[in-house]
């Protein structure tokens, strides 16, 4: 294994440990917050944080797929920006750009 590959895998391991620790801490804090009166929003925020950590872990597991998705999204947004610039008008309901966005989300 080359030195560059070794450094990358060490950093990934450290990141994995950091995410695992953050997830554990968030879970523990959420459990403790349920014992604190009037801590409803805190428990909700910690629940959301835990879900976000879970999503980050999934994204790291699917790194290549996520990179491809991000590239496609950026390419699509670039095309929309170029189209808006070419048409010299903002995206409005009924415009060709708005129609493309509606196709994307439907």
mmCIF file with all atom_site columns, C-alpha atoms in Angstrom:
data_model
loop_
_atom_site.group_PDB
_atom_site.id
_atom_site.type_symbol
_atom_site.label_atom_id
_atom_site.label_alt_id
_atom_site.label_comp_id
_atom_site.label_asym_id
_atom_site.label_entity_id
_atom_site.label_seq_id
_atom_site.pdbx_PDB_ins_code
_atom_site.Cartn_x
_atom_site.Cartn_y
_atom_site.Cartn_z
_atom_site.occupancy
_atom_site.B_iso_or_equiv
_atom_site.pdbx_formal_charge
_atom_site.auth_seq_id
_atom_site.auth_comp_id
_atom_site.auth_asym_id
_atom_site.auth_atom_id
_atom_site.pdbx_PDB_model_num
ATOM 1   C CA . UNK A 1 1   ? 0.000   0.000  0.000   1.00 0.00 ? 1   UNK A CA 1
ATOM 2   C CA . UNK A 1 2   ? 1.399   3.396  -0.972  1.00 0.00 ? 2   UNK A CA 1
ATOM 3   C CA . UNK A 1 3   ? 1.879   6.158  1.555   1.00 0.00 ? 3   UNK A CA 1
ATOM 4   C CA . UNK A 1 4   ? -0.953  8.209  -0.044  1.00 0.00 ? 4   UNK A CA 1
ATOM 5   C CA . UNK A 1 5   ? -3.367  5.262  0.178   1.00 0.00 ? 5   UNK A CA 1
ATOM 6   C CA . UNK A 1 6   ? -2.325  4.618  3.766   1.00 0.00 ? 6   UNK A CA 1
ATOM 7   C CA . UNK A 1 7   ? -2.953  8.265  4.728   1.00 0.00 ? 7   UNK A CA 1
ATOM 8   C CA . UNK A 1 8   ? -6.365  8.202  3.042   1.00 0.00 ? 8   UNK A CA 1
ATOM 9   C CA . UNK A 1 9   ? -7.430  5.016  4.808   1.00 0.00 ? 9   UNK A CA 1
ATOM 10  C CA . UNK A 1 10  ? -6.172  6.353  8.150   1.00 0.00 ? 10  UNK A CA 1
ATOM 11  C CA . UNK A 1 11  ? -8.183  9.559  7.667   1.00 0.00 ? 11  UNK A CA 1
ATOM 12  C CA . UNK A 1 12  ? -11.240 7.568  6.679   1.00 0.00 ? 12  UNK A CA 1
ATOM 13  C CA . UNK A 1 13  ? -10.884 5.442  9.786   1.00 0.00 ? 13  UNK A CA 1
ATOM 14  C CA . UNK A 1 14  ? -10.599 8.549  11.947  1.00 0.00 ? 14  UNK A CA 1
ATOM 15  C CA . UNK A 1 15  ? -13.669 10.045 10.241  1.00 0.00 ? 15  UNK A CA 1
ATOM 16  C CA . UNK A 1 16  ? -15.565 6.802  10.797  1.00 0.00 ? 16  UNK A CA 1
ATOM 17  C CA . UNK A 1 17  ? -14.647 6.880  14.483  1.00 0.00 ? 17  UNK A CA 1
ATOM 18  C CA . UNK A 1 18  ? -15.636 10.541 14.776  1.00 0.00 ? 18  UNK A CA 1
ATOM 19  C CA . UNK A 1 19  ? -19.036 9.891  13.162  1.00 0.00 ? 19  UNK A CA 1
ATOM 20  C CA . UNK A 1 20  ? -19.561 6.837  15.360  1.00 0.00 ? 20  UNK A CA 1
ATOM 21  C CA . UNK A 1 21  ? -18.702 8.828  18.472  1.00 0.00 ? 21  UNK A CA 1
ATOM 22  C CA . UNK A 1 22  ? -20.975 11.696 17.400  1.00 0.00 ? 22  UNK A CA 1
ATOM 23  C CA . UNK A 1 23  ? -23.820 9.239  16.848  1.00 0.00 ? 23  UNK A CA 1
ATOM 24  C CA . UNK A 1 24  ? -23.301 7.643  20.267  1.00 0.00 ? 24  UNK A CA 1
ATOM 25  C CA . UNK A 1 25  ? -23.112 11.021 22.016  1.00 0.00 ? 25  UNK A CA 1
ATOM 26  C CA . UNK A 1 26  ? -26.229 12.225 20.216  1.00 0.00 ? 26  UNK A CA 1
ATOM 27  C CA . UNK A 1 27  ? -28.134 9.083  21.218  1.00 0.00 ? 27  UNK A CA 1
ATOM 28  C CA . UNK A 1 28  ? -27.061 9.417  24.854  1.00 0.00 ? 28  UNK A CA 1
ATOM 29  C CA . UNK A 1 29  ? -27.916 13.128 24.943  1.00 0.00 ? 29  UNK A CA 1
ATOM 30  C CA . UNK A 1 30  ? -31.329 12.392 23.431  1.00 0.00 ? 30  UNK A CA 1
ATOM 31  C CA . UNK A 1 31  ? -32.009 9.793  26.116  1.00 0.00 ? 31  UNK A CA 1
ATOM 32  C CA . UNK A 1 32  ? -30.904 12.175 28.874  1.00 0.00 ? 32  UNK A CA 1
ATOM 33  C CA . UNK A 1 33  ? -32.945 15.044 27.423  1.00 0.00 ? 33  UNK A CA 1
ATOM 34  C CA . UNK A 1 34  ? -36.093 12.957 27.822  1.00 0.00 ? 34  UNK A CA 1
ATOM 35  C CA . UNK A 1 35  ? -35.500 13.134 31.596  1.00 0.00 ? 35  UNK A CA 1
ATOM 36  C CA . UNK A 1 36  ? -35.245 16.940 31.604  1.00 0.00 ? 36  UNK A CA 1
ATOM 37  C CA . UNK A 1 37  ? -38.533 18.818 32.011  1.00 0.00 ? 37  UNK A CA 1
ATOM 38  C CA . UNK A 1 38  ? -39.361 21.212 29.158  1.00 0.00 ? 38  UNK A CA 1
ATOM 39  C CA . UNK A 1 39  ? -36.605 19.828 26.917  1.00 0.00 ? 39  UNK A CA 1
ATOM 40  C CA . UNK A 1 40  ? -38.947 18.869 24.083  1.00 0.00 ? 40  UNK A CA 1
ATOM 41  C CA . UNK A 1 41  ? -37.209 20.915 21.380  1.00 0.00 ? 41  UNK A CA 1
ATOM 42  C CA . UNK A 1 42  ? -33.812 19.614 22.490  1.00 0.00 ? 42  UNK A CA 1
ATOM 43  C CA . UNK A 1 43  ? -34.942 16.005 22.102  1.00 0.00 ? 43  UNK A CA 1
ATOM 44  C CA . UNK A 1 44  ? -36.320 16.784 18.646  1.00 0.00 ? 44  UNK A CA 1
ATOM 45  C CA . UNK A 1 45  ? -33.132 18.563 17.583  1.00 0.00 ? 45  UNK A CA 1
ATOM 46  C CA . UNK A 1 46  ? -31.022 15.656 18.802  1.00 0.00 ? 46  UNK A CA 1
ATOM 47  C CA . UNK A 1 47  ? -33.259 13.223 16.918  1.00 0.00 ? 47  UNK A CA 1
ATOM 48  C CA . UNK A 1 48  ? -32.756 15.215 13.730  1.00 0.00 ? 48  UNK A CA 1
ATOM 49  C CA . UNK A 1 49  ? -29.009 15.372 14.385  1.00 0.00 ? 49  UNK A CA 1
ATOM 50  C CA . UNK A 1 50  ? -28.875 11.603 14.771  1.00 0.00 ? 50  UNK A CA 1
ATOM 51  C CA . UNK A 1 51  ? -30.743 11.169 11.476  1.00 0.00 ? 51  UNK A CA 1
ATOM 52  C CA . UNK A 1 52  ? -28.314 13.545 9.751   1.00 0.00 ? 52  UNK A CA 1
ATOM 53  C CA . UNK A 1 53  ? -25.354 11.565 11.086  1.00 0.00 ? 53  UNK A CA 1
ATOM 54  C CA . UNK A 1 54  ? -27.008 8.405  9.774   1.00 0.00 ? 54  UNK A CA 1
ATOM 55  C CA . UNK A 1 55  ? -27.435 10.032 6.362   1.00 0.00 ? 55  UNK A CA 1
ATOM 56  C CA . UNK A 1 56  ? -23.786 11.132 6.338   1.00 0.00 ? 56  UNK A CA 1
ATOM 57  C CA . UNK A 1 57  ? -22.757 7.552  7.124   1.00 0.00 ? 57  UNK A CA 1
ATOM 58  C CA . UNK A 1 58  ? -24.928 6.249  4.280   1.00 0.00 ? 58  UNK A CA 1
ATOM 59  C CA . UNK A 1 59  ? -23.462 8.850  1.946   1.00 0.00 ? 59  UNK A CA 1
ATOM 60  C CA . UNK A 1 60  ? -19.947 7.821  2.887   1.00 0.00 ? 60  UNK A CA 1
ATOM 61  C CA . UNK A 1 61  ? -20.891 4.210  2.187   1.00 0.00 ? 61  UNK A CA 1
ATOM 62  C CA . UNK A 1 62  ? -22.263 5.209  -1.196  1.00 0.00 ? 62  UNK A CA 1
ATOM 63  C CA . UNK A 1 63  ? -19.557 7.750  -1.987  1.00 0.00 ? 63  UNK A CA 1
ATOM 64  C CA . UNK A 1 64  ? -19.286 6.934  -5.688  1.00 0.00 ? 64  UNK A CA 1
ATOM 65  C CA . UNK A 1 65  ? -23.032 6.998  -6.197  1.00 0.00 ? 65  UNK A CA 1
ATOM 66  C CA . UNK A 1 66  ? -23.290 10.288 -4.318  1.00 0.00 ? 66  UNK A CA 1
ATOM 67  C CA . UNK A 1 67  ? -20.476 11.835 -6.361  1.00 0.00 ? 67  UNK A CA 1
ATOM 68  C CA . UNK A 1 68  ? -22.283 10.866 -9.554  1.00 0.00 ? 68  UNK A CA 1
ATOM 69  C CA . UNK A 1 69  ? -25.571 12.289 -8.221  1.00 0.00 ? 69  UNK A CA 1
ATOM 70  C CA . UNK A 1 70  ? -23.892 15.540 -7.170  1.00 0.00 ? 70  UNK A CA 1
ATOM 71  C CA . UNK A 1 71  ? -22.284 15.882 -10.601 1.00 0.00 ? 71  UNK A CA 1
ATOM 72  C CA . UNK A 1 72  ? -25.678 15.400 -12.280 1.00 0.00 ? 72  UNK A CA 1
ATOM 73  C CA . UNK A 1 73  ? -27.365 17.927 -9.977  1.00 0.00 ? 73  UNK A CA 1
ATOM 74  C CA . UNK A 1 74  ? -24.606 20.495 -10.563 1.00 0.00 ? 74  UNK A CA 1
ATOM 75  C CA . UNK A 1 75  ? -24.782 19.946 -14.317 1.00 0.00 ? 75  UNK A CA 1
ATOM 76  C CA . UNK A 1 76  ? -28.565 20.395 -14.215 1.00 0.00 ? 76  UNK A CA 1
ATOM 77  C CA . UNK A 1 77  ? -28.297 23.593 -12.144 1.00 0.00 ? 77  UNK A CA 1
ATOM 78  C CA . UNK A 1 78  ? -25.626 24.940 -14.495 1.00 0.00 ? 78  UNK A CA 1
ATOM 79  C CA . UNK A 1 79  ? -27.917 24.259 -17.459 1.00 0.00 ? 79  UNK A CA 1
ATOM 80  C CA . UNK A 1 80  ? -30.774 26.071 -15.701 1.00 0.00 ? 80  UNK A CA 1
ATOM 81  C CA . UNK A 1 81  ? -28.566 29.065 -14.936 1.00 0.00 ? 81  UNK A CA 1
ATOM 82  C CA . UNK A 1 82  ? -27.340 29.219 -18.532 1.00 0.00 ? 82  UNK A CA 1
ATOM 83  C CA . UNK A 1 83  ? -30.902 28.948 -19.811 1.00 0.00 ? 83  UNK A CA 1
ATOM 84  C CA . UNK A 1 84  ? -32.052 31.754 -17.518 1.00 0.00 ? 84  UNK A CA 1
ATOM 85  C CA . UNK A 1 85  ? -29.146 33.925 -18.641 1.00 0.00 ? 85  UNK A CA 1
ATOM 86  C CA . UNK A 1 86  ? -29.859 33.193 -22.291 1.00 0.00 ? 86  UNK A CA 1
ATOM 87  C CA . UNK A 1 87  ? -33.566 34.025 -21.869 1.00 0.00 ? 87  UNK A CA 1
ATOM 88  C CA . UNK A 1 88  ? -32.626 37.113 -19.805 1.00 0.00 ? 88  UNK A CA 1
ATOM 89  C CA . UNK A 1 89  ? -35.452 36.583 -17.360 1.00 0.00 ? 89  UNK A CA 1
ATOM 90  C CA . UNK A 1 90  ? -35.924 34.904 -13.977 1.00 0.00 ? 90  UNK A CA 1
ATOM 91  C CA . UNK A 1 91  ? -37.575 31.537 -13.675 1.00 0.00 ? 91  UNK A CA 1
ATOM 92  C CA . UNK A 1 92  ? -41.314 32.195 -13.700 1.00 0.00 ? 92  UNK A CA 1
ATOM 93  C CA . UNK A 1 93  ? -44.337 29.960 -13.632 1.00 0.00 ? 93  UNK A CA 1
ATOM 94  C CA . UNK A 1 94  ? -45.056 28.705 -17.135 1.00 0.00 ? 94  UNK A CA 1
ATOM 95  C CA . UNK A 1 95  ? -41.569 29.438 -18.455 1.00 0.00 ? 95  UNK A CA 1
ATOM 96  C CA . UNK A 1 96  ? -39.611 26.672 -20.226 1.00 0.00 ? 96  UNK A CA 1
ATOM 97  C CA . UNK A 1 97  ? -37.232 26.528 -17.278 1.00 0.00 ? 97  UNK A CA 1
ATOM 98  C CA . UNK A 1 98  ? -40.110 26.180 -14.804 1.00 0.00 ? 98  UNK A CA 1
ATOM 99  C CA . UNK A 1 99  ? -41.544 23.389 -16.964 1.00 0.00 ? 99  UNK A CA 1
ATOM 100 C CA . UNK A 1 100 ? -38.202 21.563 -16.801 1.00 0.00 ? 100 UNK A CA 1
ATOM 101 C CA . UNK A 1 101 ? -38.157 21.948 -13.008 1.00 0.00 ? 101 UNK A CA 1
ATOM 102 C CA . UNK A 1 102 ? -41.722 20.613 -12.750 1.00 0.00 ? 102 UNK A CA 1
ATOM 103 C CA . UNK A 1 103 ? -40.759 17.567 -14.819 1.00 0.00 ? 103 UNK A CA 1
ATOM 104 C CA . UNK A 1 104 ? -37.844 16.987 -12.490 1.00 0.00 ? 104 UNK A CA 1
ATOM 105 C CA . UNK A 1 105 ? -39.949 16.974 -9.311  1.00 0.00 ? 105 UNK A CA 1
ATOM 106 C CA . UNK A 1 106 ? -42.980 15.110 -10.682 1.00 0.00 ? 106 UNK A CA 1
#
